[in-house]
XYZ file of C-alpha atoms in Angstrom:
686
model
C 0.000 0.000 0.000
C 1.511 3.309 -1.089
C 1.611 5.924 1.641
C 1.147 9.547 0.672
C 3.730 11.787 2.259
C 5.657 8.752 3.488
C 8.592 10.887 4.590
C 7.999 12.622 7.888
C 7.661 16.319 7.079
C 5.514 17.508 9.970
C 6.520 20.827 11.489
C 7.544 20.745 15.131
C 4.564 20.900 17.465
C 2.050 19.419 15.007
C 0.556 16.206 16.331
C -0.831 13.922 13.649
C -2.664 11.138 15.484
C -3.358 8.846 12.526
C -0.292 6.707 13.196
C -2.257 5.074 16.015
C -4.971 3.832 13.637
C -5.304 0.512 11.796
C -7.124 1.713 8.676
C -4.762 1.601 5.644
C -6.411 4.750 4.322
C -5.812 6.694 7.531
C -2.263 5.371 7.742
C -1.591 6.785 4.281
C -1.981 10.218 5.894
C -0.036 9.646 9.110
C 2.938 11.719 7.933
C 0.918 14.682 6.637
C 1.832 18.022 8.260
C -1.869 18.256 9.187
C -2.854 17.803 12.847
C -5.267 15.027 11.897
C -7.614 13.383 14.328
C -9.515 10.207 13.641
C -13.247 10.526 14.388
C -13.641 10.190 18.137
C -15.217 11.860 21.174
C -11.800 13.359 21.903
C -11.749 15.093 18.513
C -15.203 16.587 19.077
C -14.203 17.665 22.581
C -11.147 19.414 21.154
C -13.339 21.371 18.746
C -15.660 22.448 21.544
C -12.747 23.311 23.830
C -11.055 25.521 21.228
C -14.244 26.811 19.608
C -12.796 25.963 16.184
C -15.012 24.579 13.435
C -14.301 21.065 12.177
C -12.891 20.226 8.778
C -14.046 16.679 8.014
C -12.289 14.822 5.178
C -13.759 11.465 4.145
C -12.284 9.101 1.568
C -11.176 5.560 0.915
C -7.996 3.812 -0.174
C -8.962 3.195 -3.811
C -10.263 6.740 -4.423
C -7.925 8.405 -6.922
C -9.014 11.990 -6.339
C -8.749 11.515 -2.583
C -5.060 10.854 -3.153
C -4.707 13.802 -5.529
C -6.152 16.188 -2.968
C -3.927 14.652 -0.309
C -0.839 15.163 -2.431
C -1.730 18.712 -3.466
C -3.003 20.057 -0.160
C -2.597 17.741 2.828
C 1.101 17.133 2.102
C 1.723 20.828 1.508
C 3.080 22.556 4.607
C 1.619 25.978 3.768
C -1.869 24.575 3.228
C -1.604 22.364 6.301
C -0.595 25.371 8.401
C -3.847 27.139 7.489
C -5.846 23.988 8.245
C -4.180 23.621 11.627
C -4.627 27.274 12.551
C -8.303 27.531 11.674
C -9.832 24.065 12.126
C -9.884 20.840 14.033
C -9.117 18.408 11.212
C -10.735 14.971 11.219
C -9.942 12.256 8.682
C -12.407 9.362 8.157
C -12.139 6.139 6.172
C -15.661 5.725 4.763
C -15.192 1.963 4.520
C -14.339 1.819 8.219
C -17.019 4.312 9.305
C -19.859 4.188 6.745
C -22.191 5.594 9.400
C -20.291 8.889 9.562
C -19.945 9.004 5.803
C -23.670 8.462 5.306
C -24.640 11.277 7.661
C -22.443 13.908 6.066
C -22.881 12.747 2.481
C -26.617 13.091 3.019
C -26.035 16.572 4.432
C -24.048 17.522 1.327
C -26.940 16.405 -0.877
C -29.381 18.478 1.196
C -27.152 21.492 0.614
C -27.714 21.028 -3.110
C -24.194 19.819 -3.811
C -23.203 16.752 -5.833
C -21.912 13.847 -3.767
C -18.862 11.632 -4.066
C -15.378 11.284 -2.636
C -13.249 12.934 -1.429
C -15.955 14.389 0.800
C -14.932 17.691 2.379
C -17.362 19.010 5.012
C -17.269 21.946 7.402
C -18.974 21.329 10.745
C -19.731 23.315 13.871
C -17.707 22.338 16.957
C -20.673 20.131 17.866
C -20.442 18.247 14.565
C -23.386 19.922 12.818
C -22.894 20.193 9.025
C -22.713 23.708 7.590
C -21.355 23.435 4.069
C -19.059 21.301 1.977
C -18.027 19.850 -1.336
C -15.790 17.173 -2.736
C -12.396 17.893 -4.303
C -10.985 21.394 -3.959
C -7.878 22.305 -6.004
C -4.832 23.701 -4.273
C -4.915 26.783 -6.496
C -7.906 28.500 -8.089
C -8.574 27.021 -11.527
C -11.444 26.895 -14.035
C -13.728 28.917 -11.764
C -13.150 26.683 -8.753
C -11.949 28.364 -5.568
C -8.570 27.439 -4.127
C -8.728 25.218 -1.063
C -6.988 27.812 1.130
C -9.516 30.468 0.021
C -12.324 28.119 1.041
C -10.702 27.497 4.418
C -10.263 31.180 5.189
C -13.738 32.238 4.062
C -15.479 29.487 6.043
C -13.411 30.345 9.105
C -14.255 34.043 8.710
C -17.977 33.284 8.736
C -17.625 31.201 11.866
C -15.714 33.993 13.599
C -17.643 37.039 12.417
C -21.198 35.743 11.922
C -21.540 32.688 14.166
C -25.252 33.260 14.795
C -25.983 33.345 11.056
C -23.644 30.606 9.864
C -26.360 28.235 8.668
C -28.057 31.028 6.692
C -24.900 32.270 4.995
C -24.411 29.639 2.323
C -25.409 31.999 -0.506
C -23.075 34.721 0.750
C -20.290 32.191 1.116
C -20.768 30.867 -2.416
C -20.854 34.382 -3.878
C -17.618 35.407 -2.193
C -15.871 32.186 -3.213
C -17.059 32.586 -6.793
C -15.593 36.100 -6.847
C -12.273 34.842 -5.499
C -12.244 32.045 -8.066
C -12.779 34.517 -10.920
C -10.460 37.428 -10.085
C -10.776 40.635 -12.074
C -8.439 40.874 -15.026
C -8.017 37.119 -15.396
C -9.711 34.949 -18.013
C -11.579 32.192 -16.222
C -13.415 29.489 -18.115
C -15.226 26.858 -16.085
C -18.485 24.924 -16.172
C -20.569 28.085 -15.763
C -18.929 29.787 -18.731
C -19.206 26.648 -20.879
C -22.938 26.514 -20.189
C -23.335 30.205 -21.024
C -21.497 29.739 -24.321
C -23.660 26.749 -25.217
C -26.785 28.804 -24.596
C -25.440 31.642 -26.754
C -24.695 29.238 -29.599
C -28.094 27.624 -29.205
C -29.722 31.030 -29.527
C -28.018 31.487 -32.901
C -29.430 28.247 -34.341
C -31.915 28.188 -37.196
C -35.123 26.785 -35.617
C -36.430 25.547 -38.957
C -33.403 24.199 -40.773
C -30.982 23.565 -37.944
C -27.376 24.700 -37.850
C -26.397 28.326 -37.452
C -28.743 30.801 -39.121
C -28.131 31.983 -42.668
C -26.200 30.679 -45.637
C -23.894 29.127 -46.549
C -24.295 26.404 -43.953
C -21.262 24.449 -42.773
C -21.598 21.361 -40.583
C -19.575 22.920 -37.761
C -18.980 19.759 -35.796
C -16.881 21.305 -33.020
C -19.628 23.843 -32.216
C -22.262 21.113 -32.383
C -20.212 19.042 -29.953
C -19.912 22.015 -27.599
C -23.719 22.282 -27.467
C -24.083 18.503 -27.116
C -21.682 18.484 -24.181
C -23.867 21.032 -22.390
C -26.665 18.494 -22.570
C -24.387 15.823 -21.157
C -23.274 18.096 -18.312
C -26.683 19.123 -17.082
C -29.202 16.810 -18.716
C -31.114 19.617 -20.445
C -32.586 17.842 -23.465
C -32.992 21.119 -25.371
C -29.284 21.086 -26.146
C -29.514 17.570 -27.554
C -32.607 18.455 -29.573
C -30.845 21.374 -31.282
C -28.145 19.058 -32.578
C -30.467 16.157 -33.353
C -32.705 18.432 -35.420
C -29.647 19.779 -37.234
C -28.363 16.275 -37.956
C -31.771 15.200 -39.245
C -31.806 18.100 -41.723
C -28.230 17.390 -42.806
C -28.998 13.690 -43.208
C -32.093 14.356 -45.313
C -30.700 17.320 -47.265
C -28.855 17.420 -50.547
C -25.583 17.885 -48.672
C -25.832 14.123 -48.126
C -25.278 11.755 -51.063
C -28.440 9.647 -50.880
C -27.163 7.114 -53.378
C -23.509 6.637 -52.510
C -23.264 7.837 -48.923
C -21.041 10.506 -47.458
C -21.474 14.239 -46.850
C -20.390 17.155 -49.011
C -18.314 20.022 -47.649
C -21.139 22.512 -47.064
C -24.491 23.769 -48.320
C -24.640 27.017 -50.281
C -28.255 27.610 -49.164
C -29.843 27.765 -45.736
C -31.863 24.532 -46.168
C -28.927 22.104 -46.608
C -30.264 21.424 -50.117
C -27.548 22.581 -52.525
C -24.100 21.319 -51.630
C -20.665 22.351 -52.675
C -20.247 18.862 -54.031
C -16.695 18.015 -52.909
C -16.456 15.365 -50.206
C -13.731 15.745 -47.595
C -12.454 12.973 -45.364
C -12.380 15.227 -42.304
C -16.019 16.367 -42.537
C -17.229 12.800 -42.763
C -15.079 11.746 -39.816
C -16.498 14.451 -37.558
C -20.105 13.847 -38.653
C -19.713 10.096 -38.171
C -18.923 10.674 -34.498
C -21.903 12.985 -34.028
C -24.230 10.477 -35.707
C -23.032 7.747 -33.345
C -23.664 9.956 -30.310
C -27.105 10.942 -31.567
C -28.136 7.374 -32.348
C -26.950 6.133 -28.952
C -29.125 8.734 -27.227
C -32.236 8.585 -29.399
C -32.269 5.246 -31.163
C -33.337 7.162 -34.294
C -32.665 4.705 -37.154
C -31.887 7.585 -39.521
C -28.666 8.321 -37.652
C -27.489 4.707 -37.710
C -28.388 4.364 -41.383
C -26.442 7.464 -42.394
C -23.452 6.378 -40.322
C -23.521 2.923 -41.900
C -23.893 4.305 -45.415
C -21.063 6.767 -44.845
C -18.722 4.001 -43.710
C -19.837 2.035 -46.769
C -18.821 4.985 -48.980
C -15.512 5.252 -47.134
C -14.759 1.587 -47.719
C -15.918 1.542 -51.346
C -14.537 4.832 -52.667
C -11.997 6.266 -50.239
C -9.915 3.350 -48.940
C -6.533 2.908 -50.617
C -5.088 -0.452 -51.569
C -2.883 -0.170 -48.482
C -5.886 0.270 -46.170
C -5.559 3.984 -45.418
C -8.012 6.711 -46.459
C -7.843 9.131 -49.385
C -8.163 12.842 -48.765
C -11.111 13.980 -50.877
C -13.381 13.694 -53.896
C -13.570 16.637 -56.289
C -16.815 18.566 -56.787
C -16.387 18.632 -60.576
C -16.637 16.089 -63.328
C -16.522 16.843 -67.048
C -15.753 20.423 -66.089
C -19.044 20.962 -64.281
C -19.646 21.075 -60.534
C -22.042 18.416 -59.302
C -22.700 16.867 -62.714
C -21.940 13.386 -61.345
C -24.612 13.696 -58.648
C -27.650 15.458 -60.176
C -30.558 13.924 -62.107
C -33.351 14.783 -64.475
C -36.766 13.259 -63.988
C -36.489 11.654 -67.425
C -33.270 9.851 -66.425
C -34.970 8.382 -63.378
C -38.033 7.275 -65.360
C -35.779 5.602 -67.909
C -33.776 3.840 -65.183
C -36.615 2.708 -62.943
C -39.687 2.521 -65.118
C -42.772 4.695 -64.822
C -44.346 3.139 -61.713
C -41.159 2.900 -59.645
C -40.011 6.307 -60.832
C -43.310 7.915 -59.770
C -42.830 6.449 -56.308
C -39.159 7.456 -56.089
C -39.445 11.045 -57.331
C -42.197 11.754 -54.828
C -39.892 10.859 -51.944
C -36.733 12.516 -53.294
C -38.091 15.908 -54.438
C -37.588 15.278 -58.157
C -39.558 17.430 -60.623
C -39.552 18.098 -64.341
C -38.136 21.580 -63.780
C -35.640 20.470 -61.149
C -34.905 21.917 -57.713
C -31.530 23.462 -58.627
C -30.689 25.240 -61.891
C -32.824 22.865 -63.948
C -31.406 19.748 -62.273
C -32.541 17.659 -59.325
C -30.475 17.181 -56.183
C -31.860 14.143 -54.405
C -33.098 15.021 -50.933
C -35.798 14.149 -48.413
C -36.253 17.537 -46.763
C -39.987 17.466 -47.438
C -41.109 15.020 -44.787
C -43.455 12.345 -46.076
C -44.900 9.348 -44.267
C -42.885 6.222 -45.076
C -43.623 2.700 -43.928
C -40.878 0.112 -43.384
C -41.961 -1.475 -46.684
C -41.560 1.900 -48.389
C -38.021 2.182 -47.035
C -37.121 -1.275 -48.336
C -38.493 -0.420 -51.772
C -36.626 2.900 -51.842
C -33.396 1.147 -50.882
C -33.697 -1.190 -53.871
C -34.371 1.736 -56.205
C -31.409 3.705 -54.821
C -29.125 0.755 -55.549
C -30.361 0.696 -59.151
C -29.620 4.393 -59.586
C -26.221 4.022 -57.911
C -25.298 1.321 -60.398
C -26.344 3.571 -63.263
C -24.452 6.534 -61.778
C -21.273 4.475 -61.526
C -21.089 4.496 -65.336
C -20.779 8.288 -65.419
C -17.468 10.121 -65.546
C -16.396 10.203 -61.908
C -15.132 13.256 -60.015
C -11.400 13.315 -59.408
C -10.107 11.428 -56.380
C -7.300 12.994 -54.366
C -5.787 9.757 -53.132
C -2.951 11.155 -51.062
C -2.943 9.899 -47.477
C -2.769 12.700 -44.905
C -1.799 11.585 -41.422
C -3.894 14.206 -39.643
C -7.089 13.603 -41.628
C -6.600 9.848 -41.343
C -6.225 10.295 -37.588
C -9.623 11.988 -37.480
C -11.259 9.132 -39.393
C -9.459 6.378 -37.480
C -10.692 7.809 -34.176
C -14.191 8.252 -35.597
C -14.359 4.635 -36.776
C -13.104 3.366 -33.433
C -15.482 5.528 -31.406
C -18.536 4.987 -33.610
C -17.751 1.310 -34.056
C -17.843 0.748 -30.306
C -21.009 2.784 -29.744
C -22.908 1.166 -32.635
C -21.532 -2.353 -32.057
C -19.768 -2.469 -35.433
C -16.477 -4.319 -34.806
C -15.581 -4.220 -38.521
C -15.309 -0.430 -38.245
C -12.773 -0.780 -35.448
C -10.883 -3.249 -37.625
C -10.884 -0.732 -40.515
C -9.495 1.878 -38.146
C -6.754 -0.463 -36.948
C -5.800 -1.288 -40.541
C -5.379 2.364 -41.489
C -3.462 3.004 -38.285
C -1.099 0.137 -39.079
C -0.386 1.566 -42.537
C 0.565 4.957 -41.108
C 2.834 3.364 -38.518
C 4.533 1.248 -41.188
C 4.747 3.713 -44.061
C 4.499 7.237 -42.664
C 6.871 7.169 -39.696
C 10.606 7.415 -39.238
C 11.395 6.234 -35.753
C 8.942 8.087 -33.530
C 8.376 10.893 -36.040
C 5.455 11.142 -38.415
C 5.360 12.389 -41.957
C 2.435 14.439 -43.203
C 1.482 13.165 -46.662
C 2.030 9.882 -48.523
C 1.355 9.046 -52.148
C 2.794 6.424 -54.453
C 5.470 5.483 -51.950
C 6.713 9.039 -51.382
C 6.470 10.598 -47.930
C 6.367 14.338 -47.256
C 8.423 14.714 -44.073
C 8.477 15.936 -41.344
C 4.869 15.971 -40.225
C 2.900 18.765 -38.625
C 1.623 19.128 -35.076
C -1.821 18.295 -36.491
C -0.492 14.913 -37.660
C 0.799 14.075 -34.210
C -2.250 15.357 -32.333
C -4.773 13.500 -34.485
C -2.788 10.279 -34.671
C -2.280 10.309 -30.899
C -6.032 10.731 -30.541
C -6.528 7.823 -32.946
C -4.143 5.641 -30.959
C -5.941 6.426 -27.700
C -9.356 5.724 -29.249
C -8.100 2.338 -30.460
C -6.552 1.630 -27.060
C -9.850 2.253 -25.299
C -11.750 0.252 -27.921
C -9.460 -2.786 -27.879
C -7.405 -2.690 -24.694
C -4.270 -3.469 -26.742
C -1.311 -1.858 -24.995
C 0.648 -1.206 -28.187
C -1.698 1.635 -29.078
C -0.993 3.386 -25.757
C 2.749 2.895 -26.181
C 2.596 4.444 -29.633
C 0.544 7.378 -28.322
C 3.114 8.039 -25.601
C 6.020 7.876 -28.041
C 4.337 10.347 -30.384
C 3.401 12.650 -27.497
C 7.008 12.805 -26.356
C 8.084 13.607 -29.921
C 5.423 16.316 -30.193
C 6.680 17.877 -26.958
C 10.289 17.692 -28.096
C 9.896 19.167 -31.576
C 6.777 21.357 -31.605
C 6.399 22.856 -28.110
C 5.497 26.545 -27.869
C 6.922 27.833 -24.599
C 4.915 31.030 -24.875
C 1.484 29.460 -24.430
C 2.038 25.871 -23.342
C 0.781 24.620 -26.698
C 2.399 23.787 -30.014
C 3.672 25.338 -33.210
C 2.263 23.779 -36.362
C 5.716 23.019 -37.783
C 8.651 21.181 -36.260
C 11.671 23.011 -34.906
C 13.832 21.427 -37.622
C 11.357 21.851 -40.492
C 12.135 23.912 -43.568
C 12.465 27.531 -42.549
C 9.476 29.802 -43.128
C 9.117 33.546 -42.725
C 7.232 32.874 -39.489
C 6.550 29.673 -37.626
C 2.761 29.062 -37.762
C 1.138 28.941 -34.330
C -2.599 29.530 -34.782
C -4.863 28.317 -31.991
C -8.216 28.784 -33.766
C -10.257 25.988 -35.287
C -10.537 25.761 -39.046
C -12.534 23.165 -40.956
C -10.784 20.759 -38.598
C -10.159 21.190 -34.871
C -6.976 23.064 -34.060
C -4.124 20.677 -33.140
C -3.670 22.421 -29.787
C -7.260 21.495 -28.948
C -6.763 17.862 -29.923
C -3.482 17.791 -27.995
C -5.213 19.121 -24.880
C -7.794 16.351 -25.075
C -5.020 13.784 -25.566
C -3.130 14.993 -22.509
C -6.244 14.635 -20.338
C -6.758 11.081 -21.583
C -3.096 10.197 -21.150
C -3.228 11.318 -17.524
C -6.121 8.968 -16.827
C -4.801 6.032 -18.845
C -1.199 6.149 -17.626
C -1.902 7.350 -14.097
C 0.785 10.009 -14.553
C -0.427 13.404 -13.330
C 2.259 15.242 -15.320
C 0.089 14.945 -18.425
C -2.848 16.631 -16.679
C -0.552 19.383 -15.422
C 0.701 19.876 -18.975
C -2.888 20.108 -20.202
C -3.622 22.750 -17.572
C -0.669 24.833 -18.744
C -1.962 24.604 -22.312
C -5.480 25.664 -21.281
C -4.151 28.565 -19.207
C -1.823 29.757 -21.935
C -4.201 29.622 -24.896
C -7.462 30.627 -23.226
C -5.786 33.729 -21.786
C -5.421 35.077 -25.300
C -8.725 33.787 -26.669
C -11.340 35.451 -24.471
C -12.608 37.728 -27.242
C -13.118 34.935 -29.777
C -14.014 31.803 -27.839
C -16.325 30.500 -30.569
C -13.256 30.058 -32.747
C -11.860 27.782 -30.042
C -14.826 25.424 -29.682
C -12.641 22.323 -29.897
C -10.418 23.625 -27.089
C -13.506 24.262 -24.951
C -14.613 20.705 -25.677
C -11.244 19.489 -24.427
C -11.695 21.654 -21.327
C -15.079 20.041 -20.702
C -13.347 16.643 -20.859
C -10.801 17.918 -18.326
C -13.531 19.082 -15.948
C -16.218 16.425 -16.361
C -14.777 13.224 -17.807
C -15.991 9.939 -16.391
C -12.751 8.076 -15.706
C -13.649 4.401 -15.382
C -11.198 1.705 -14.277
C -12.436 -1.857 -14.740
C -10.740 -4.641 -12.788
C -10.958 -8.352 -12.096
C -11.541 -11.528 -14.101
C -14.703 -10.172 -15.749
C -13.196 -6.810 -16.595
C -14.105 -7.096 -20.300
C -17.798 -7.324 -19.432
C -17.437 -4.166 -17.361
C -15.387 -2.495 -20.112
C -18.083 -3.245 -22.691
C -20.672 -1.508 -20.501
C -18.391 1.459 -19.781
C -17.581 1.942 -23.465
C -21.272 2.474 -24.209
C -21.076 5.832 -22.433
C -20.572 8.791 -24.814
C -16.932 8.706 -25.893
C -16.662 12.503 -25.723
C -16.588 12.435 -21.925
C -15.563 8.977 -20.815
C -12.142 7.354 -20.450
C -11.969 3.598 -19.892
C -8.917 1.795 -18.510
C -8.766 -1.992 -18.316
C -6.767 -3.142 -15.286
C -7.551 -6.847 -14.869
C -4.564 -7.479 -12.592
C -1.732 -5.628 -10.904
C 0.824 -6.983 -13.359
C -0.545 -5.084 -16.368
C 0.107 -1.673 -14.818
C 3.227 0.065 -13.512
C 3.758 -0.445 -9.786
C 3.142 3.248 -9.086
C -0.073 3.480 -11.137
C -2.934 4.889 -9.024
C -5.220 2.075 -10.199
C -3.125 -0.418 -8.225
C -5.144 0.591 -5.168
C -8.350 -0.280 -6.991
C -7.050 -3.710 -7.969
C -6.040 -4.318 -4.376
C -9.464 -3.254 -3.106
C -10.928 -6.685 -3.719
C -10.524 -9.921 -5.670
C -13.808 -9.584 -7.597
C -14.633 -7.678 -10.769
C -15.693 -4.055 -10.436
C -15.694 -0.648 -12.071
C -14.299 2.378 -10.257
C -15.924 5.575 -11.537
C -14.604 9.101 -11.075
C -16.443 11.994 -12.738
C -14.512 15.208 -12.937
C -12.578 15.027 -9.693
C -15.030 13.051 -7.582
C -15.145 9.276 -7.180
C -18.009 6.862 -6.523
C -17.981 3.634 -4.590
C -16.927 0.551 -6.608
C -19.646 -0.604 -9.015
C -20.075 -4.403 -9.002
C -22.881 -4.600 -11.578
C -21.786 -3.509 -15.074
C -25.356 -2.539 -15.941
C -25.161 0.229 -13.295
C -22.039 1.978 -14.626
C -23.995 4.450 -16.762
C -26.430 5.151 -13.921
C -23.619 5.814 -11.441
C -21.703 8.056 -13.850
C -24.863 9.973 -14.746
C -25.792 10.422 -11.102
C -22.449 12.064 -10.395
C -23.011 14.879 -12.885
C -24.490 18.070 -11.435
C -27.874 19.249 -12.663
C -27.701 22.370 -14.803
C -28.985 25.526 -13.112
C -31.997 27.208 -14.666
């Protein structure tokens, strides 16, 4: 059992009484410079004798964030000095004293706070609960007050307004919120993320979905930002905005109803008239959103479009080597969209009068056309369709697809870009798990293997490959997206080689692309061909900015490796980039999505002989805010990995769930993982 603060660093005169206890959890804290008491009549008597309020800290040995708070605050002499001066400090092992834990956890719920461990409660000298929370950071971050600020403000209320202490929760919260968001400093936390999501939602087109006006781009990062607000607080209006948008995109002309796949954007506000080029990156991002939407709603439209899009990817975009081509041109025979549009006469000739009459009714085909004398197939005009109708339409679509295949095809850009392939590999892995499509995960692994074999030199990536020639060195976007792909495959399969590759690439990214000015990354390597300036944009483009993807990767690496240095590196990146982005946050949607992962991810460790059954259940949670680590036995993890304590907690199979920085009790029924994780998320304020 690892002891936190195992070296004796207590200041002279501080008596830590936990060394007398038998609980392994309490003994982990016996060398803290905090004057800890175990729960006892003597501890309560000391509080009443001194008139000091009680700081009650409850945890358990396998609780990761209990140990983080211990390391950050309880082992820190300056923090401990404030604790000792202002409070009588009592440490409780909830497994040893579930009665005490139950009383004060219930009190926390009554105060309107979300429960979990570590439990931090402030009590009167008589043991009456006043206020509390769970994890408090050592320093103020993301709108959360620093632990020392909490200690001092609670103590001030006890000293200056003892008769009103129970009525002062609102005043306390207001003062702490002010301290956590000091003037002149950019602070982005859960409150700001929710406000941004509401602002974006207010700009949506209520009829056609997406942002108002034309042209309409499927801005996946913004859509994800709104979706995450629904996940945080459970407000279904956020989900409905995105689901309505996806329905319109899926039924509009921006979607290829015969061959699958989405065009780059729509020139009109209805999603009817596309700019007909098809980009790998758009389809990757939309595939992930469709998987999320189907998992929540069960709407068969979303699964069908996802399946058809993967079918297009396999049929038209996969190279002989198993990687993915970059794009399909909009033009053929010198005319944009000629490959995709139809006349009514062509459809009648192909299908016959009766079938054609049925088909054109459902796909908005007229003699005059719906676009410059031509017809773009779409289903924006909702019509009732029975299952038999859908089967019949599917057969007719296949007939038209076969006829279309004889036309002059648009040009295929078959170069393999590492960054765009990384986006699609991750999308296939994530969507394949959520929609129970193992062949998609296999496709992702095949493309990944090609890039490792043909587009790397040692631990360095190239950017572009075609006909055996590699453009080298790669960009930060190549590393960020391929690291994300490796981590998605690691979570999907549990195969350690993917994590090892992600770590090797992350170290290379840090070595060759690091931007010391903002904690992020330059686009080009330090030894790349010299340019007039070294590109270092942080804004999203048609794809998420590599700094945003890197931030998400660092958060996942921290959870999967158990090494807190990756989380600390992510925090430096957030601090550095957000400080200069306050006036244009909407251009940093992907970074805000990474921040939401940092603040609210469900980190799930599955252990024991049936760990795969638990992993399968955990992987059904939305991939945007869950991280799953398989730890069947102690031997598969480094000896200092925090999950070792979870493995040691019992011989049976279980899932250990931490959401944000709060942990639940072990979950022994895999069917309850989603319920437990959902119950740990705070409800969104009105």
